[in-house]
Amino acid sequence: MFNKPALKGAIALAAFACVAWPHMASAQNSAQVPAKGSANEAATELVLAQGADPLGFNPTRFSAPNTSYLHQLYDTLVEIGPDGQPRPSLAESWERSADGLSVTFKLRPAKFHSGRPLTAQDVVYSVRYHLDPANAANLLARLSAVKDVEALDDRTVKLTLSSLAPGLYDLLSALFILDEKAVVNMAQQDAGSGPFIMKSWTPGVSYTMERFADHWSNDRTKPDRITVRIVPDDAAGAALLQTRAVDVLYTAGPLALAQLKDAAGTKIERIKRAPRSHYLALNTSRAPLDNKLVRQAISHAINRDMIASVVYNDFAAPSCQPWAESHWAYAPAVDKLCGYDLEKAKALMKESGVGPFTMTVNTSTDSYAPGSVDTAQILKEDLAALGITLNIATYEPAKARELILGANFDMLLHNYIEGGNDPQFIIPSAIYGPTKGRTKFTSPAFEALVEKAGKTLDLNERKAIYADISKLIADEAFMLPFAHEFRPIPMIDAVKNFEMDGSGFSQLQQVDVTR
Amino acid sequence: MFGFILKRLLQAIPVLLITSLLIFVGMRLSPGDPATMLAGNDATAETIAAVRSRLGLDESYATQYVKWLGALLMGDLGRSMVSGLPVSRIMGERIAPTLELAFGGLLASLVLGGLLGTLAGLRPDSLFDRLISAVAALGLAAPMFWTGMLLVAVFGVSLKWLPPAGRVPFSQGVGGALASLAMPVATLAIANAPVIMRFLRDSIQETRRAEYVRAAHAKGLSRTVVARDYIVRNSLIPTVTASGILLGNLIGGAALVEIVFSWPGMGSLLVSAMGNRDYSVIQAVLLIAVFGFVFANLVVDLLYGLLNPRIRHAQH
């Protein structure tokens, strides 16, 4: 049956396997892409895995895959401390005018990665770049209070405002300063002055940032190199973490979390400062959602505790106000207004006089609206008890976003990540309104409160106003926040000081990883 | 032979043109666009319109298509609408991994499927034949992502023999490259070898009943010679056809396997580009995939000629 050539072939194959196998087996630790510490064994390297490629290195785009490099490659004028208060960054000091309508920043000496000194003119350029609609900066809609920006000298820049803009410093902590001479190449190279500089990018594989020795805070920088590997599959990411091929799983879905829950040598940190706030939005221009009693009934039919526990694996805090418990604007009393109470919900439906009806809730895939489909299933059961038949429509991200931007929905399950910032980030925006909100809800009382909130910088006064706003939102029930998910970030035990800012942008400069 | 190849390549031009039009129109008719994805969650209609204009998406479909096709004919695949990178660079990074996986997967499927198909075909209705058929059915039925995850769990995480994900280029060392290639190729082979095996097994069983095989046995030729020169060789044509289809599929990108193993090939590129509505990248990947099919079919036709002289003469 088997002739000589076949036998020779089999022997050759066996010989090859014997020779190659030891190499293959020994290569398993070094076979990661790129190899850890391959360039310099003494260097400290932090390896992250995330699900998708960055969309270039333009820091005006806050898509999730970009958030791993923003604070690493770029500087901002100020940063926000864990206490929610601004602290110096590129600006070593600042002074607000007596009327609060202008702020003058004094810059520290700094350099771009190109080696060019960073001056006040660069700050002017960067602010104007963000304000130009053609550049579609994601911050644009929130910068309406910026009236003018001018350089008083090389190290002094003055920002003039059209209103008090109480959330100004939070905005500036996300406004990254650009090197005008380098923006043309932001598709493949950064144009920043941050603590790390882009060294290489292989689309679909990884990108690498290295310590920028000329950075003004270089002495605080811990890792010498940060490598971000692109790992689209959740289970593969978990496997890489378990085998120590990566240190941090930056985007972890339910599958990875389940796999890593009790994995030896790893931990799951919950980043409380940057919650992902999940909400149910009701389009108040569509009957019967224009009826406040119906909306309130729906609010009481949301089993927030169950959703937080079942859908978000207890990594979330149930709530019915726009910000989480750790935020300074959180008002404990508000969360008592929206308890799960089906009997009360039924009574409210009866009182509204609205009979059984059918509505559609828009959801999306986990990559865009994590947990929305599972939440919709729970909601469907509870709303059925009120005579509401809920159809669940699940859209992939591109279509989902199109429908959200066009406010084209009956009900919408979605989330925002800016809730860790100043409330001005979300309250006057399209998320809540009052005049341009996607739920189309407005009322004189709501408008007045939001206007009042924009006219004071006094923190205690603002706390009281936002407590009233939260109470109004819970009462009017047009937007129904139901859980603040503290993003779980799996990492190996050796990783310390992993942080995020209020927008959920990672801050890796001081991450310690010892092996 | 050269004339035949040239003729087949020329025949591919209208196929590619029609396909390019279908791809272009299909993408434009699908919901969402790159401008919506780029402008962010709070974008106003004005901002989205500004981005659309910058990307040239506010022009008529006909203008956009003619511009794209014109650039394509000049060898310019354009730039990614999302990242701004030249599409040629993005594709350049993906072609080598795709071909490695495609040819590795094909080779492993052919070796495994060919060996088992031959043995099963030469021993019809034996215990071995039945056992192999049952195992093949299992391989066919198991979803590739499941097989891949199982391999990762066993060989990557538990035994730590192989890297659980990622690709090492051959330029960084043969051992590492083979290690990174092993599980993705095995996953493809487990799913595709049964197809090859069944084609070959059935074809061999049919050929065994041919008169010229009986004549060869009657002439006193050994079983090995009859099997090798009379049965297996004459049974290969259906297998070659199946291999051509398989190769075409793999060149287009084995998306699931690429995602499970974080393999930076064209399949995973296509999936991410679809998510971002990155038209220029999607169009380029799909065109390469179509070209892959055309190329694979051409190779199949040439192999027909090598295997069967009658077909070779007809081609000429």
Short mmCIF file of C-alpha atoms in Angstrom, two decimals, chain B residues 23-288:
data_model
loop_
_atom_site.label_atom_id
_atom_site.label_comp_id
_atom_site.label_asym_id
_atom_site.label_seq_id
_atom_site.Cartn_x
_atom_site.Cartn_y
_atom_site.Cartn_z
CA ILE B 23 -20.18 46.59 -4.20
CA PHE B 24 -20.25 50.37 -4.61
CA VAL B 25 -24.02 50.60 -4.85
CA GLY B 26 -24.54 48.06 -2.08
CA MET B 27 -22.40 50.07 0.32
CA ARG B 28 -24.10 53.36 -0.49
CA LEU B 29 -27.55 51.83 0.02
CA SER B 30 -26.71 50.34 3.40
CA PRO B 31 -27.73 52.41 6.44
CA GLY B 32 -25.26 54.75 8.15
CA ASP B 33 -22.15 56.25 6.62
CA PRO B 34 -18.58 57.13 7.67
CA ALA B 35 -19.56 60.75 8.36
CA THR B 36 -22.04 59.65 11.03
CA MET B 37 -19.42 57.44 12.60
CA LEU B 38 -16.74 60.13 12.59
CA ALA B 39 -18.82 63.04 13.81
CA GLY B 40 -19.43 61.56 17.25
CA ASN B 41 -22.42 60.98 19.48
CA ASP B 42 -23.39 64.63 19.85
CA ALA B 43 -22.92 65.75 16.28
CA THR B 44 -25.44 68.13 14.79
CA ALA B 45 -26.83 67.69 11.29
CA GLU B 46 -24.55 70.55 10.17
CA THR B 47 -21.43 68.84 11.48
CA ILE B 48 -22.34 65.57 9.80
CA ALA B 49 -23.00 67.44 6.54
CA ALA B 50 -19.57 69.12 6.81
CA VAL B 51 -17.84 65.76 7.25
CA ARG B 52 -19.85 64.25 4.42
CA SER B 53 -18.75 67.07 2.17
CA ARG B 54 -15.10 66.68 3.18
CA LEU B 55 -15.25 62.98 2.31
CA GLY B 56 -16.94 63.68 -1.03
CA LEU B 57 -20.04 61.78 0.01
CA ASP B 58 -22.33 64.69 -0.90
CA GLU B 59 -21.64 64.13 -4.61
CA SER B 60 -23.91 62.00 -6.76
CA TYR B 61 -23.35 58.24 -6.69
CA ALA B 62 -22.36 58.31 -10.36
CA THR B 63 -19.68 60.96 -9.75
CA GLN B 64 -18.36 59.11 -6.72
CA TYR B 65 -18.22 55.82 -8.63
CA VAL B 66 -16.50 57.28 -11.68
CA LYS B 67 -13.93 59.04 -9.47
CA TRP B 68 -13.26 55.86 -7.51
CA LEU B 69 -12.99 53.72 -10.62
CA GLY B 70 -10.75 56.26 -12.33
CA ALA B 71 -8.39 56.29 -9.37
CA LEU B 72 -8.51 52.49 -9.20
CA LEU B 73 -7.46 52.20 -12.82
CA MET B 74 -4.51 54.43 -12.01
CA GLY B 75 -3.60 52.06 -9.18
CA ASP B 76 -4.87 54.35 -6.43
CA LEU B 77 -7.09 52.58 -3.90
CA GLY B 78 -7.77 55.87 -2.12
CA ARG B 79 -7.61 56.58 1.60
CA SER B 80 -9.51 55.11 4.48
CA MET B 81 -12.42 57.44 5.18
CA VAL B 82 -12.10 56.77 8.88
CA SER B 83 -8.39 56.70 9.69
CA GLY B 84 -7.12 58.61 6.65
CA LEU B 85 -4.45 55.98 5.95
CA PRO B 86 -3.82 55.02 2.33
CA VAL B 87 -5.87 51.90 1.59
CA SER B 88 -2.88 50.43 -0.24
CA ARG B 89 -0.90 50.56 3.02
CA ILE B 90 -3.71 48.97 5.01
CA MET B 91 -4.14 46.24 2.41
CA GLY B 92 -0.38 45.79 2.16
CA GLU B 93 -0.23 44.97 5.86
CA ARG B 94 -3.03 42.41 5.52
CA ILE B 95 -2.16 40.51 2.38
CA ALA B 96 0.76 38.49 3.75
CA PRO B 97 -1.18 37.26 6.83
CA THR B 98 -4.17 36.45 4.62
CA LEU B 99 -2.10 34.44 2.17
CA GLU B 100 -0.25 32.64 4.98
CA LEU B 101 -3.51 31.59 6.53
CA ALA B 102 -5.19 30.81 3.20
CA PHE B 103 -2.41 28.60 1.86
CA GLY B 104 -1.69 27.11 5.28
CA GLY B 105 -5.36 26.29 5.72
CA LEU B 106 -5.63 24.89 2.22
CA LEU B 107 -2.50 22.79 2.56
CA ALA B 108 -3.54 21.37 5.92
CA SER B 109 -7.05 20.66 4.63
CA LEU B 110 -5.65 18.94 1.54
CA VAL B 111 -3.18 16.82 3.46
CA LEU B 112 -5.67 15.80 6.14
CA GLY B 113 -8.68 15.50 3.86
CA GLY B 114 -6.64 13.89 1.08
CA LEU B 115 -5.12 11.28 3.34
CA LEU B 116 -8.36 10.34 5.08
CA GLY B 117 -10.39 10.53 1.86
CA THR B 118 -7.98 8.24 0.07
CA LEU B 119 -7.90 5.69 2.88
CA ALA B 120 -11.67 5.76 3.29
CA GLY B 121 -12.24 5.58 -0.47
CA LEU B 122 -9.96 2.58 -0.87
CA ARG B 123 -11.65 0.73 1.99
CA PRO B 124 -15.36 1.34 1.37
CA ASP B 125 -17.79 0.39 4.12
CA SER B 126 -14.96 -0.66 6.41
CA LEU B 127 -14.96 0.31 10.07
CA PHE B 128 -12.31 2.91 9.24
CA ASP B 129 -14.49 4.39 6.50
CA ARG B 130 -17.49 4.64 8.83
CA LEU B 131 -15.44 6.08 11.66
CA ILE B 132 -13.84 8.69 9.43
CA SER B 133 -17.21 9.64 7.95
CA ALA B 134 -18.62 10.18 11.42
CA VAL B 135 -15.64 12.29 12.51
CA ALA B 136 -15.89 14.26 9.28
CA ALA B 137 -19.55 15.01 9.96
CA LEU B 138 -18.55 16.31 13.37
CA GLY B 139 -15.85 18.53 11.86
CA LEU B 140 -18.33 19.88 9.34
CA ALA B 141 -20.97 20.56 11.95
CA ALA B 142 -18.74 22.28 14.52
CA PRO B 143 -18.76 26.07 14.10
CA MET B 144 -15.27 27.39 13.39
CA PHE B 145 -15.33 29.90 16.24
CA TRP B 146 -16.19 27.10 18.66
CA THR B 147 -13.39 24.88 17.40
CA GLY B 148 -11.02 27.83 17.61
CA MET B 149 -12.02 28.71 21.16
CA LEU B 150 -11.65 25.08 22.20
CA LEU B 151 -8.14 24.92 20.77
CA VAL B 152 -7.24 28.19 22.51
CA ALA B 153 -8.56 26.91 25.83
CA VAL B 154 -6.63 23.64 25.57
CA PHE B 155 -3.38 24.46 23.77
CA GLY B 156 -3.15 28.17 24.55
CA VAL B 157 -4.40 28.60 28.10
CA SER B 158 -4.24 25.17 29.80
CA LEU B 159 -1.20 23.53 28.21
CA LYS B 160 0.48 26.81 27.18
CA TRP B 161 2.01 25.11 24.15
CA LEU B 162 0.94 27.72 21.65
CA PRO B 163 0.25 31.46 21.77
CA PRO B 164 -3.52 31.93 22.21
CA ALA B 165 -3.76 34.75 19.69
CA GLY B 166 -1.80 37.04 17.39
CA ARG B 167 0.51 36.54 14.45
CA VAL B 168 4.27 36.42 14.33
CA PRO B 169 5.70 37.16 10.87
CA PHE B 170 8.20 34.67 9.48
CA SER B 171 10.73 37.52 9.44
CA GLN B 172 10.73 37.36 13.26
CA GLY B 173 11.56 33.65 13.37
CA VAL B 174 10.21 30.48 11.84
CA GLY B 175 9.43 28.80 15.18
CA GLY B 176 7.31 31.67 16.44
CA ALA B 177 5.60 32.08 13.08
CA LEU B 178 4.67 28.40 12.89
CA ALA B 179 3.49 28.46 16.49
CA SER B 180 1.21 31.42 15.84
CA LEU B 181 -0.06 29.81 12.65
CA ALA B 182 -0.71 26.37 14.11
CA MET B 183 -4.11 26.86 15.77
CA PRO B 184 -5.72 29.05 13.09
CA VAL B 185 -4.62 26.59 10.41
CA ALA B 186 -5.81 23.64 12.48
CA THR B 187 -9.20 25.33 12.91
CA LEU B 188 -9.52 25.82 9.18
CA ALA B 189 -8.38 22.28 8.51
CA ILE B 190 -10.87 20.76 10.95
CA ALA B 191 -13.68 22.62 9.19
CA ASN B 192 -12.55 22.14 5.59
CA ALA B 193 -10.72 18.82 5.47
CA PRO B 194 -14.03 16.90 5.76
CA VAL B 195 -15.22 18.56 2.54
CA ILE B 196 -12.07 17.48 0.70
CA MET B 197 -12.26 14.08 2.31
CA ARG B 198 -15.85 13.44 1.22
CA PHE B 199 -15.27 14.60 -2.35
CA LEU B 200 -12.21 12.39 -2.67
CA ARG B 201 -13.73 9.38 -0.92
CA ASP B 202 -16.84 9.39 -3.14
CA SER B 203 -14.80 10.00 -6.26
CA ILE B 204 -12.39 7.15 -5.44
CA GLN B 205 -15.24 4.77 -4.73
CA GLU B 206 -16.74 5.61 -8.12
CA THR B 207 -13.43 5.27 -9.93
CA ARG B 208 -12.76 1.90 -8.31
CA ARG B 209 -15.73 0.52 -10.26
CA ALA B 210 -14.42 1.78 -13.63
CA GLU B 211 -13.61 -0.81 -16.28
CA TYR B 212 -10.04 0.39 -16.78
CA VAL B 213 -9.36 -0.23 -13.07
CA ARG B 214 -10.64 -3.74 -13.35
CA ALA B 215 -8.50 -4.17 -16.45
CA ALA B 216 -5.44 -2.94 -14.53
CA HIS B 217 -6.07 -5.48 -11.79
CA ALA B 218 -6.56 -8.19 -14.44
CA LYS B 219 -3.17 -7.28 -15.92
CA GLY B 220 -1.67 -8.26 -12.58
CA LEU B 221 -0.55 -4.80 -11.48
CA SER B 222 0.01 -4.40 -7.75
CA ARG B 223 -2.74 -2.89 -5.61
CA THR B 224 -0.50 0.08 -4.79
CA VAL B 225 0.21 0.89 -8.42
CA VAL B 226 -3.46 0.58 -9.36
CA ALA B 227 -4.48 2.74 -6.43
CA ARG B 228 -1.88 5.40 -7.12
CA ASP B 229 -1.83 5.55 -10.93
CA TYR B 230 -5.33 4.46 -11.88
CA ILE B 231 -7.69 5.32 -9.05
CA VAL B 232 -6.42 8.27 -7.01
CA ARG B 233 -5.10 10.35 -9.86
CA ASN B 234 -8.31 9.96 -11.85
CA SER B 235 -10.36 10.82 -8.79
CA LEU B 236 -8.72 14.15 -8.10
CA ILE B 237 -10.74 16.46 -10.35
CA PRO B 238 -13.73 16.98 -7.98
CA THR B 239 -11.24 17.56 -5.16
CA VAL B 240 -9.43 20.18 -7.19
CA THR B 241 -12.74 21.93 -7.83
CA ALA B 242 -13.52 21.95 -4.12
CA SER B 243 -9.99 23.18 -3.34
CA GLY B 244 -10.40 26.07 -5.76
CA ILE B 245 -13.58 27.21 -4.08
CA LEU B 246 -11.93 26.81 -0.69
CA LEU B 247 -8.88 28.84 -1.72
CA GLY B 248 -11.11 31.61 -3.12
CA ASN B 249 -12.99 31.75 0.16
CA LEU B 250 -9.79 31.85 2.19
CA ILE B 251 -8.22 34.62 0.11
CA GLY B 252 -11.33 36.69 0.74
CA GLY B 253 -10.55 36.26 4.42
CA ALA B 254 -11.56 33.66 6.94
CA ALA B 255 -13.15 36.33 9.10
CA LEU B 256 -14.27 34.19 12.02
CA VAL B 257 -10.95 32.42 12.41
CA GLU B 258 -9.09 35.71 12.05
CA ILE B 259 -11.18 37.31 14.78
CA VAL B 260 -10.92 34.38 17.19
CA PHE B 261 -7.13 34.34 16.82
CA SER B 262 -6.60 38.10 16.38
CA TRP B 263 -5.08 37.29 13.01
CA PRO B 264 -4.61 40.54 11.09
CA GLY B 265 -5.96 39.36 7.76
CA MET B 266 -8.48 40.73 5.34
CA GLY B 267 -11.47 39.02 6.93
CA SER B 268 -11.09 40.86 10.23
CA LEU B 269 -10.27 44.05 8.33
CA LEU B 270 -13.53 43.71 6.43
CA VAL B 271 -15.52 43.22 9.62
CA SER B 272 -14.07 46.32 11.29
CA ALA B 273 -14.39 48.39 8.11
CA MET B 274 -18.04 47.35 7.82
CA GLY B 275 -18.63 48.49 11.39
CA ASN B 276 -17.15 51.90 10.65
CA ARG B 277 -18.71 52.11 7.18
CA ASP B 278 -15.24 52.70 5.80
CA TYR B 279 -16.35 52.54 2.15
CA SER B 280 -12.94 52.74 0.51
CA VAL B 281 -11.52 49.89 2.59
CA ILE B 282 -14.60 47.69 2.16
CA GLN B 283 -14.58 48.20 -1.59
CA ALA B 284 -10.90 47.32 -1.83
CA VAL B 285 -11.19 44.17 0.31
CA LEU B 286 -14.21 42.90 -1.59
CA LEU B 287 -12.54 43.51 -4.94
CA ILE B 288 -9.47 41.58 -3.80
#
